[in-house]
mmCIF file with all atom_site columns, C-alpha atoms in Angstrom:
data_model
loop_
_atom_site.group_PDB
_atom_site.id
_atom_site.type_symbol
_atom_site.label_atom_id
_atom_site.label_alt_id
_atom_site.label_comp_id
_atom_site.label_asym_id
_atom_site.label_entity_id
_atom_site.label_seq_id
_atom_site.pdbx_PDB_ins_code
_atom_site.Cartn_x
_atom_site.Cartn_y
_atom_site.Cartn_z
_atom_site.occupancy
_atom_site.B_iso_or_equiv
_atom_site.pdbx_formal_charge
_atom_site.auth_seq_id
_atom_site.auth_comp_id
_atom_site.auth_asym_id
_atom_site.auth_atom_id
_atom_site.pdbx_PDB_model_num
ATOM 1   C CA . MET N 1 1   ? 17.973  -7.737  0.996   1.00 85.00 ? 20  MET N CA 1
ATOM 2   C CA . ALA N 1 2   ? 15.107  -6.240  2.987   1.00 89.00 ? 21  ALA N CA 1
ATOM 3   C CA . THR N 1 3   ? 14.045  -7.676  6.317   1.00 92.00 ? 22  THR N CA 1
ATOM 4   C CA . ARG N 1 4   ? 10.632  -7.955  7.921   1.00 92.00 ? 23  ARG N CA 1
ATOM 5   C CA . SER N 1 5   ? 11.572  -5.452  10.632  1.00 94.00 ? 24  SER N CA 1
ATOM 6   C CA . GLU N 1 6   ? 12.727  -2.924  7.991   1.00 95.00 ? 25  GLU N CA 1
ATOM 7   C CA . TRP N 1 7   ? 9.451   -3.455  6.108   1.00 94.00 ? 26  TRP N CA 1
ATOM 8   C CA . ILE N 1 8   ? 7.378   -2.840  9.227   1.00 95.00 ? 27  ILE N CA 1
ATOM 9   C CA . ALA N 1 9   ? 9.411   0.280   10.090  1.00 96.00 ? 28  ALA N CA 1
ATOM 10  C CA . ALA N 1 10  ? 9.024   1.633   6.534   1.00 95.00 ? 29  ALA N CA 1
ATOM 11  C CA . CYS N 1 11  ? 5.257   1.051   6.612   1.00 95.00 ? 30  CYS N CA 1
ATOM 12  C CA . GLN N 1 12  ? 5.013   2.807   9.983   1.00 96.00 ? 31  GLN N CA 1
ATOM 13  C CA . LEU N 1 13  ? 7.058   5.730   8.658   1.00 95.00 ? 32  LEU N CA 1
ATOM 14  C CA . TRP N 1 14  ? 4.771   6.149   5.634   1.00 95.00 ? 33  TRP N CA 1
ATOM 15  C CA . ARG N 1 15  ? 1.654   5.674   7.748   1.00 95.00 ? 34  ARG N CA 1
ATOM 16  C CA . ASP N 1 16  ? 2.824   8.632   9.843   1.00 95.00 ? 35  ASP N CA 1
ATOM 17  C CA . ARG N 1 17  ? 3.926   10.752  6.859   1.00 93.00 ? 36  ARG N CA 1
ATOM 18  C CA . LEU N 1 18  ? 0.499   10.284  5.302   1.00 94.00 ? 37  LEU N CA 1
ATOM 19  C CA . TRP N 1 19  ? -1.231  11.329  8.530   1.00 94.00 ? 38  TRP N CA 1
ATOM 20  C CA . LEU N 1 20  ? -2.643  7.877   9.169   1.00 95.00 ? 39  LEU N CA 1
ATOM 21  C CA . ASN N 1 21  ? -0.932  7.565   12.552  1.00 91.00 ? 40  ASN N CA 1
ATOM 22  C CA . GLN N 1 22  ? -4.307  7.394   14.301  1.00 94.00 ? 41  GLN N CA 1
ATOM 23  C CA . MET N 1 23  ? -4.745  3.984   12.669  1.00 94.00 ? 42  MET N CA 1
ATOM 24  C CA . GLU N 1 24  ? -3.345  0.761   14.054  1.00 95.00 ? 43  GLU N CA 1
ATOM 25  C CA . LEU N 1 25  ? -1.014  -0.977  11.605  1.00 95.00 ? 44  LEU N CA 1
ATOM 26  C CA . ASN N 1 26  ? -1.164  -4.783  11.581  1.00 95.00 ? 45  ASN N CA 1
ATOM 27  C CA . HIS N 1 27  ? 1.299   -6.955  9.669   1.00 93.00 ? 46  HIS N CA 1
ATOM 28  C CA . ARG N 1 28  ? 1.346   -10.605 8.880   1.00 92.00 ? 47  ARG N CA 1
ATOM 29  C CA . ASP N 1 29  ? 3.248   -12.888 6.565   1.00 91.00 ? 48  ASP N CA 1
ATOM 30  C CA . MET N 1 30  ? 1.367   -14.201 3.584   1.00 88.00 ? 49  MET N CA 1
ATOM 31  C CA . GLU N 1 31  ? 0.548   -17.878 3.782   1.00 82.00 ? 50  GLU N CA 1
ATOM 32  C CA . ARG N 1 32  ? 1.616   -20.065 0.887   1.00 71.00 ? 51  ARG N CA 1
ATOM 33  C CA . LYS N 1 33  ? -1.998  -20.511 -0.300  1.00 66.00 ? 52  LYS N CA 1
ATOM 34  C CA . GLU N 1 34  ? -2.391  -16.705 -0.504  1.00 71.00 ? 53  GLU N CA 1
ATOM 35  C CA . ARG N 1 35  ? 0.666   -16.197 -2.682  1.00 66.00 ? 54  ARG N CA 1
ATOM 36  C CA . ILE N 1 36  ? 0.131   -14.909 -6.146  1.00 57.00 ? 55  ILE N CA 1
ATOM 37  C CA . THR N 1 37  ? 0.666   -17.533 -8.793  1.00 52.00 ? 56  THR N CA 1
ATOM 38  C CA . GLU N 1 38  ? 1.839   -17.094 -12.359 1.00 42.00 ? 57  GLU N CA 1
ATOM 39  C CA . ASN N 1 39  ? -1.767  -17.837 -13.435 1.00 41.00 ? 58  ASN N CA 1
ATOM 40  C CA . ASP N 1 40  ? -3.330  -15.009 -11.424 1.00 48.00 ? 59  ASP N CA 1
ATOM 41  C CA . SER N 1 41  ? -4.509  -12.436 -13.960 1.00 44.00 ? 60  SER N CA 1
ATOM 42  C CA . ASP N 1 42  ? -5.137  -9.696  -11.364 1.00 48.00 ? 61  ASP N CA 1
ATOM 43  C CA . ALA N 1 43  ? -1.590  -9.346  -10.112 1.00 47.00 ? 62  ALA N CA 1
ATOM 44  C CA . ASP N 1 44  ? 2.028   -9.814  -10.850 1.00 49.00 ? 63  ASP N CA 1
ATOM 45  C CA . ALA N 1 45  ? 3.769   -12.929 -9.513  1.00 48.00 ? 64  ALA N CA 1
ATOM 46  C CA . SER N 1 46  ? 6.228   -10.696 -7.655  1.00 61.00 ? 65  SER N CA 1
ATOM 47  C CA . THR N 1 47  ? 3.573   -8.762  -5.735  1.00 81.00 ? 66  THR N CA 1
ATOM 48  C CA . LEU N 1 48  ? 4.953   -7.922  -2.318  1.00 87.00 ? 67  LEU N CA 1
ATOM 49  C CA . ALA N 1 49  ? 1.844   -7.105  -0.339  1.00 90.00 ? 68  ALA N CA 1
ATOM 50  C CA . PHE N 1 50  ? -1.800  -6.244  -0.207  1.00 88.00 ? 69  PHE N CA 1
ATOM 51  C CA . VAL N 1 51  ? -3.610  -3.881  2.120   1.00 92.00 ? 70  VAL N CA 1
ATOM 52  C CA . THR N 1 52  ? -7.068  -3.922  3.629   1.00 92.00 ? 71  THR N CA 1
ATOM 53  C CA . THR N 1 53  ? -8.459  -1.255  5.883   1.00 92.00 ? 72  THR N CA 1
ATOM 54  C CA . GLU N 1 54  ? -11.091 -1.212  8.576   1.00 90.00 ? 73  GLU N CA 1
ATOM 55  C CA . PRO N 1 55  ? -11.822 2.499   9.070   1.00 84.00 ? 74  PRO N CA 1
ATOM 56  C CA . ARG N 1 56  ? -14.503 1.858   11.669  1.00 84.00 ? 75  ARG N CA 1
ATOM 57  C CA . TYR N 1 57  ? -11.897 0.121   13.846  1.00 89.00 ? 76  TYR N CA 1
ATOM 58  C CA . ARG N 1 58  ? -9.020  2.396   12.758  1.00 92.00 ? 77  ARG N CA 1
ATOM 59  C CA . ARG N 1 59  ? -6.997  -0.482  11.351  1.00 95.00 ? 78  ARG N CA 1
ATOM 60  C CA . ILE N 1 60  ? -4.733  -0.987  8.385   1.00 95.00 ? 79  ILE N CA 1
ATOM 61  C CA . ASN N 1 61  ? -3.905  -4.624  7.682   1.00 95.00 ? 80  ASN N CA 1
ATOM 62  C CA . ILE N 1 62  ? -0.922  -5.486  5.521   1.00 94.00 ? 81  ILE N CA 1
ATOM 63  C CA . VAL N 1 63  ? -0.156  -8.991  4.367   1.00 93.00 ? 82  VAL N CA 1
ATOM 64  C CA . HIS N 1 64  ? 3.254   -9.357  2.749   1.00 92.00 ? 83  HIS N CA 1
ATOM 65  C CA . ASP N 1 65  ? 5.075   -12.151 0.972   1.00 92.00 ? 84  ASP N CA 1
ATOM 66  C CA . PRO N 1 66  ? 8.349   -12.870 2.833   1.00 91.00 ? 85  PRO N CA 1
ATOM 67  C CA . GLU N 1 67  ? 9.834   -14.536 -0.257  1.00 89.00 ? 86  GLU N CA 1
ATOM 68  C CA . VAL N 1 68  ? 9.351   -11.390 -2.348  1.00 90.00 ? 87  VAL N CA 1
ATOM 69  C CA . LEU N 1 69  ? 10.451  -9.112  0.505   1.00 91.00 ? 88  LEU N CA 1
ATOM 70  C CA . GLU N 1 70  ? 13.803  -10.852 0.936   1.00 91.00 ? 89  GLU N CA 1
ATOM 71  C CA . LYS N 1 71  ? 14.616  -10.248 -2.754  1.00 91.00 ? 90  LYS N CA 1
ATOM 72  C CA . LEU N 1 72  ? 14.062  -6.476  -2.585  1.00 91.00 ? 91  LEU N CA 1
ATOM 73  C CA . THR N 1 73  ? 16.693  -3.834  -2.111  1.00 91.00 ? 92  THR N CA 1
ATOM 74  C CA . SER N 1 74  ? 16.161  -1.491  0.810   1.00 90.00 ? 93  SER N CA 1
ATOM 75  C CA . GLU N 1 75  ? 15.235  1.320   -1.600  1.00 89.00 ? 94  GLU N CA 1
ATOM 76  C CA . LYS N 1 76  ? 12.624  -0.742  -3.474  1.00 91.00 ? 95  LYS N CA 1
ATOM 77  C CA . MET N 1 77  ? 11.160  -1.951  -0.174  1.00 92.00 ? 96  MET N CA 1
ATOM 78  C CA . LYS N 1 78  ? 10.765  1.656   1.049   1.00 92.00 ? 97  LYS N CA 1
ATOM 79  C CA . LEU N 1 79  ? 9.052   2.648   -2.204  1.00 92.00 ? 98  LEU N CA 1
ATOM 80  C CA . SER N 1 80  ? 6.736   -0.346  -1.865  1.00 93.00 ? 99  SER N CA 1
ATOM 81  C CA . ALA N 1 81  ? 5.851   0.695   1.694   1.00 95.00 ? 100 ALA N CA 1
ATOM 82  C CA . ALA N 1 82  ? 4.905   4.164   0.416   1.00 94.00 ? 101 ALA N CA 1
ATOM 83  C CA . HIS N 1 83  ? 2.755   2.547   -2.271  1.00 95.00 ? 102 HIS N CA 1
ATOM 84  C CA . GLU N 1 84  ? 0.924   0.287   0.182   1.00 95.00 ? 103 GLU N CA 1
ATOM 85  C CA . MET N 1 85  ? 0.238   3.130   2.618   1.00 96.00 ? 104 MET N CA 1
ATOM 86  C CA . THR N 1 86  ? -1.117  5.189   -0.288  1.00 96.00 ? 105 THR N CA 1
ATOM 87  C CA . HIS N 1 87  ? -3.651  2.394   -0.818  1.00 95.00 ? 106 HIS N CA 1
ATOM 88  C CA . ALA N 1 88  ? -4.728  2.992   2.801   1.00 95.00 ? 107 ALA N CA 1
ATOM 89  C CA . VAL N 1 89  ? -5.223  6.710   2.086   1.00 95.00 ? 108 VAL N CA 1
ATOM 90  C CA . LEU N 1 90  ? -7.429  5.872   -0.899  1.00 95.00 ? 109 LEU N CA 1
ATOM 91  C CA . ALA N 1 91  ? -9.375  3.161   0.941   1.00 93.00 ? 110 ALA N CA 1
ATOM 92  C CA . PRO N 1 92  ? -12.534 5.255   1.477   1.00 92.00 ? 111 PRO N CA 1
ATOM 93  C CA . ILE N 1 93  ? -12.835 5.847   -2.278  1.00 94.00 ? 112 ILE N CA 1
ATOM 94  C CA . SER N 1 94  ? -12.223 2.155   -2.951  1.00 93.00 ? 113 SER N CA 1
ATOM 95  C CA . ALA N 1 95  ? -14.870 1.160   -0.409  1.00 92.00 ? 114 ALA N CA 1
ATOM 96  C CA . PHE N 1 96  ? -17.352 3.569   -1.992  1.00 94.00 ? 115 PHE N CA 1
ATOM 97  C CA . VAL N 1 97  ? -16.800 2.232   -5.519  1.00 95.00 ? 116 VAL N CA 1
ATOM 98  C CA . GLU N 1 98  ? -16.851 -1.383  -4.365  1.00 93.00 ? 117 GLU N CA 1
ATOM 99  C CA . GLY N 1 99  ? -20.101 -0.707  -2.470  1.00 94.00 ? 118 GLY N CA 1
ATOM 100 C CA . ILE N 1 100 ? -21.703 0.614   -5.651  1.00 96.00 ? 119 ILE N CA 1
ATOM 101 C CA . MET N 1 101 ? -20.383 -2.345  -7.626  1.00 96.00 ? 120 MET N CA 1
ATOM 102 C CA . LYS N 1 102 ? -21.965 -4.788  -5.145  1.00 96.00 ? 121 LYS N CA 1
ATOM 103 C CA . ARG N 1 103 ? -25.367 -3.373  -6.108  1.00 97.00 ? 122 ARG N CA 1
ATOM 104 C CA . MET N 1 104 ? -24.742 -4.074  -9.788  1.00 97.00 ? 123 MET N CA 1
ATOM 105 C CA . SER N 1 105 ? -25.589 -7.230  -11.632 1.00 97.00 ? 124 SER N CA 1
ATOM 106 C CA . GLU N 1 106 ? -22.886 -9.872  -11.842 1.00 96.00 ? 125 GLU N CA 1
ATOM 107 C CA . THR N 1 107 ? -22.388 -9.077  -15.534 1.00 97.00 ? 126 THR N CA 1
ATOM 108 C CA . GLU N 1 108 ? -21.894 -5.368  -14.798 1.00 96.00 ? 127 GLU N CA 1
ATOM 109 C CA . ARG N 1 109 ? -19.518 -6.134  -11.907 1.00 96.00 ? 128 ARG N CA 1
ATOM 110 C CA . ASN N 1 110 ? -17.465 -8.494  -14.030 1.00 95.00 ? 129 ASN N CA 1
ATOM 111 C CA . ALA N 1 111 ? -17.199 -5.836  -16.736 1.00 96.00 ? 130 ALA N CA 1
ATOM 112 C CA . LEU N 1 112 ? -15.973 -3.213  -14.249 1.00 96.00 ? 131 LEU N CA 1
ATOM 113 C CA . ASN N 1 113 ? -13.704 -5.250  -11.945 1.00 94.00 ? 132 ASN N CA 1
ATOM 114 C CA . ALA N 1 114 ? -10.588 -5.146  -14.126 1.00 95.00 ? 133 ALA N CA 1
ATOM 115 C CA . PRO N 1 115 ? -10.894 -1.474  -15.195 1.00 95.00 ? 134 PRO N CA 1
ATOM 116 C CA . TRP N 1 116 ? -11.552 -0.433  -11.575 1.00 96.00 ? 135 TRP N CA 1
ATOM 117 C CA . ALA N 1 117 ? -8.563  -2.442  -10.275 1.00 94.00 ? 136 ALA N CA 1
ATOM 118 C CA . GLU N 1 118 ? -6.358  -0.954  -13.010 1.00 95.00 ? 137 GLU N CA 1
ATOM 119 C CA . ALA N 1 119 ? -7.508  2.624   -12.315 1.00 95.00 ? 138 ALA N CA 1
ATOM 120 C CA . ASN N 1 120 ? -7.108  2.199   -8.550  1.00 95.00 ? 139 ASN N CA 1
ATOM 121 C CA . GLU N 1 121 ? -3.591  0.844   -8.991  1.00 94.00 ? 140 GLU N CA 1
ATOM 122 C CA . ALA N 1 122 ? -2.637  3.586   -11.468 1.00 94.00 ? 141 ALA N CA 1
ATOM 123 C CA . VAL N 1 123 ? -3.783  6.395   -9.148  1.00 95.00 ? 142 VAL N CA 1
ATOM 124 C CA . THR N 1 124 ? -2.110  4.774   -6.135  1.00 94.00 ? 143 THR N CA 1
ATOM 125 C CA . SER N 1 125 ? 1.147   4.349   -8.053  1.00 92.00 ? 144 SER N CA 1
ATOM 126 C CA . HIS N 1 126 ? 1.058   7.916   -9.317  1.00 92.00 ? 145 HIS N CA 1
ATOM 127 C CA . ILE N 1 127 ? 0.514   9.407   -5.867  1.00 93.00 ? 146 ILE N CA 1
ATOM 128 C CA . ALA N 1 128 ? 3.200   7.180   -4.331  1.00 92.00 ? 147 ALA N CA 1
ATOM 129 C CA . ASP N 1 129 ? 5.615   8.208   -7.099  1.00 90.00 ? 148 ASP N CA 1
ATOM 130 C CA . VAL N 1 130 ? 4.948   11.898  -6.407  1.00 89.00 ? 149 VAL N CA 1
ATOM 131 C CA . LEU N 1 131 ? 5.469   11.368  -2.678  1.00 89.00 ? 150 LEU N CA 1
ATOM 132 C CA . THR N 1 132 ? 8.786   9.623   -3.208  1.00 88.00 ? 151 THR N CA 1
ATOM 133 C CA . MET N 1 133 ? 10.002  11.758  -6.116  1.00 82.00 ? 152 MET N CA 1
ATOM 134 C CA . GLY N 1 134 ? 13.581  12.906  -6.356  1.00 57.00 ? 153 GLY N CA 1
ATOM 135 C CA . PRO N 1 135 ? 17.035  11.483  -5.701  1.00 53.00 ? 154 PRO N CA 1
ATOM 136 C CA . ASP N 1 136 ? 16.936  12.458  -2.026  1.00 58.00 ? 155 ASP N CA 1
ATOM 137 C CA . TRP N 1 137 ? 13.268  11.812  -1.256  1.00 54.00 ? 156 TRP N CA 1
ATOM 138 C CA . GLU N 1 138 ? 14.078  10.529  2.232   1.00 58.00 ? 157 GLU N CA 1
ATOM 139 C CA . ALA N 1 139 ? 15.365  13.991  3.181   1.00 56.00 ? 158 ALA N CA 1
ATOM 140 C CA . HIS N 1 140 ? 11.941  15.495  2.590   1.00 54.00 ? 159 HIS N CA 1
ATOM 141 C CA . ASP N 1 141 ? 9.349   15.717  5.315   1.00 52.00 ? 160 ASP N CA 1
ATOM 142 C CA . HIS N 1 142 ? 6.356   15.393  3.002   1.00 47.00 ? 161 HIS N CA 1
ATOM 143 C CA . ARG N 1 143 ? 3.862   15.859  5.798   1.00 46.00 ? 162 ARG N CA 1
ATOM 144 C CA . LEU N 1 144 ? 5.104   19.363  6.488   1.00 40.00 ? 163 LEU N CA 1
ATOM 145 C CA . ASN N 1 145 ? 5.845   20.196  2.841   1.00 40.00 ? 164 ASN N CA 1
ATOM 146 C CA . SER N 1 146 ? 9.386   21.084  3.796   1.00 39.00 ? 165 SER N CA 1
ATOM 147 C CA . CYS N 1 147 ? 12.729  19.377  3.799   1.00 40.00 ? 166 CYS N CA 1
ATOM 148 C CA . LYS N 1 148 ? 15.588  18.714  6.141   1.00 44.00 ? 167 LYS N CA 1
ATOM 149 C CA . HIS N 1 149 ? 18.242  20.398  3.977   1.00 38.00 ? 168 HIS N CA 1
ATOM 150 C CA . THR N 1 150 ? 19.708  23.748  4.926   1.00 40.00 ? 169 THR N CA 1
ATOM 151 C CA . GLU N 1 151 ? 19.234  24.932  1.338   1.00 41.00 ? 170 GLU N CA 1
ATOM 152 C CA . GLY N 1 152 ? 15.788  25.422  -0.167  1.00 40.00 ? 171 GLY N CA 1
ATOM 153 C CA . CYS N 1 153 ? 14.113  22.446  -1.810  1.00 38.00 ? 172 CYS N CA 1
#
């Protein structure tokens, strides 16, 4: 069972590993009305968190669902933290695409919303998987492209 303090520490660790440590990291618990429902077609009912960024103010905002968090193993929680911080890395690309989409007609936007969300999630997941790859991924210092083992990695 993962705790809120472990979640915050894992997010801070990945923020630093991804060289986002110049950005303030804000956390808050998801309110009941924000929780994903079974009827929400854009997300899975077990979604842990969502991230927004404010590059101008050097902020990363994470809203997490405490009910989902408490069901996660420590390992799954750490992987989820890596995933959410990867969203923060990709935020400038997301903002660019979303800015272009705002200039489109409603019909065009509606046609592109789902494919864009799917592509964004797929790229984020892939990068997070690469970052956390391997049975001893915690031993690696990804930021320095080295590891903490005495043997080569």
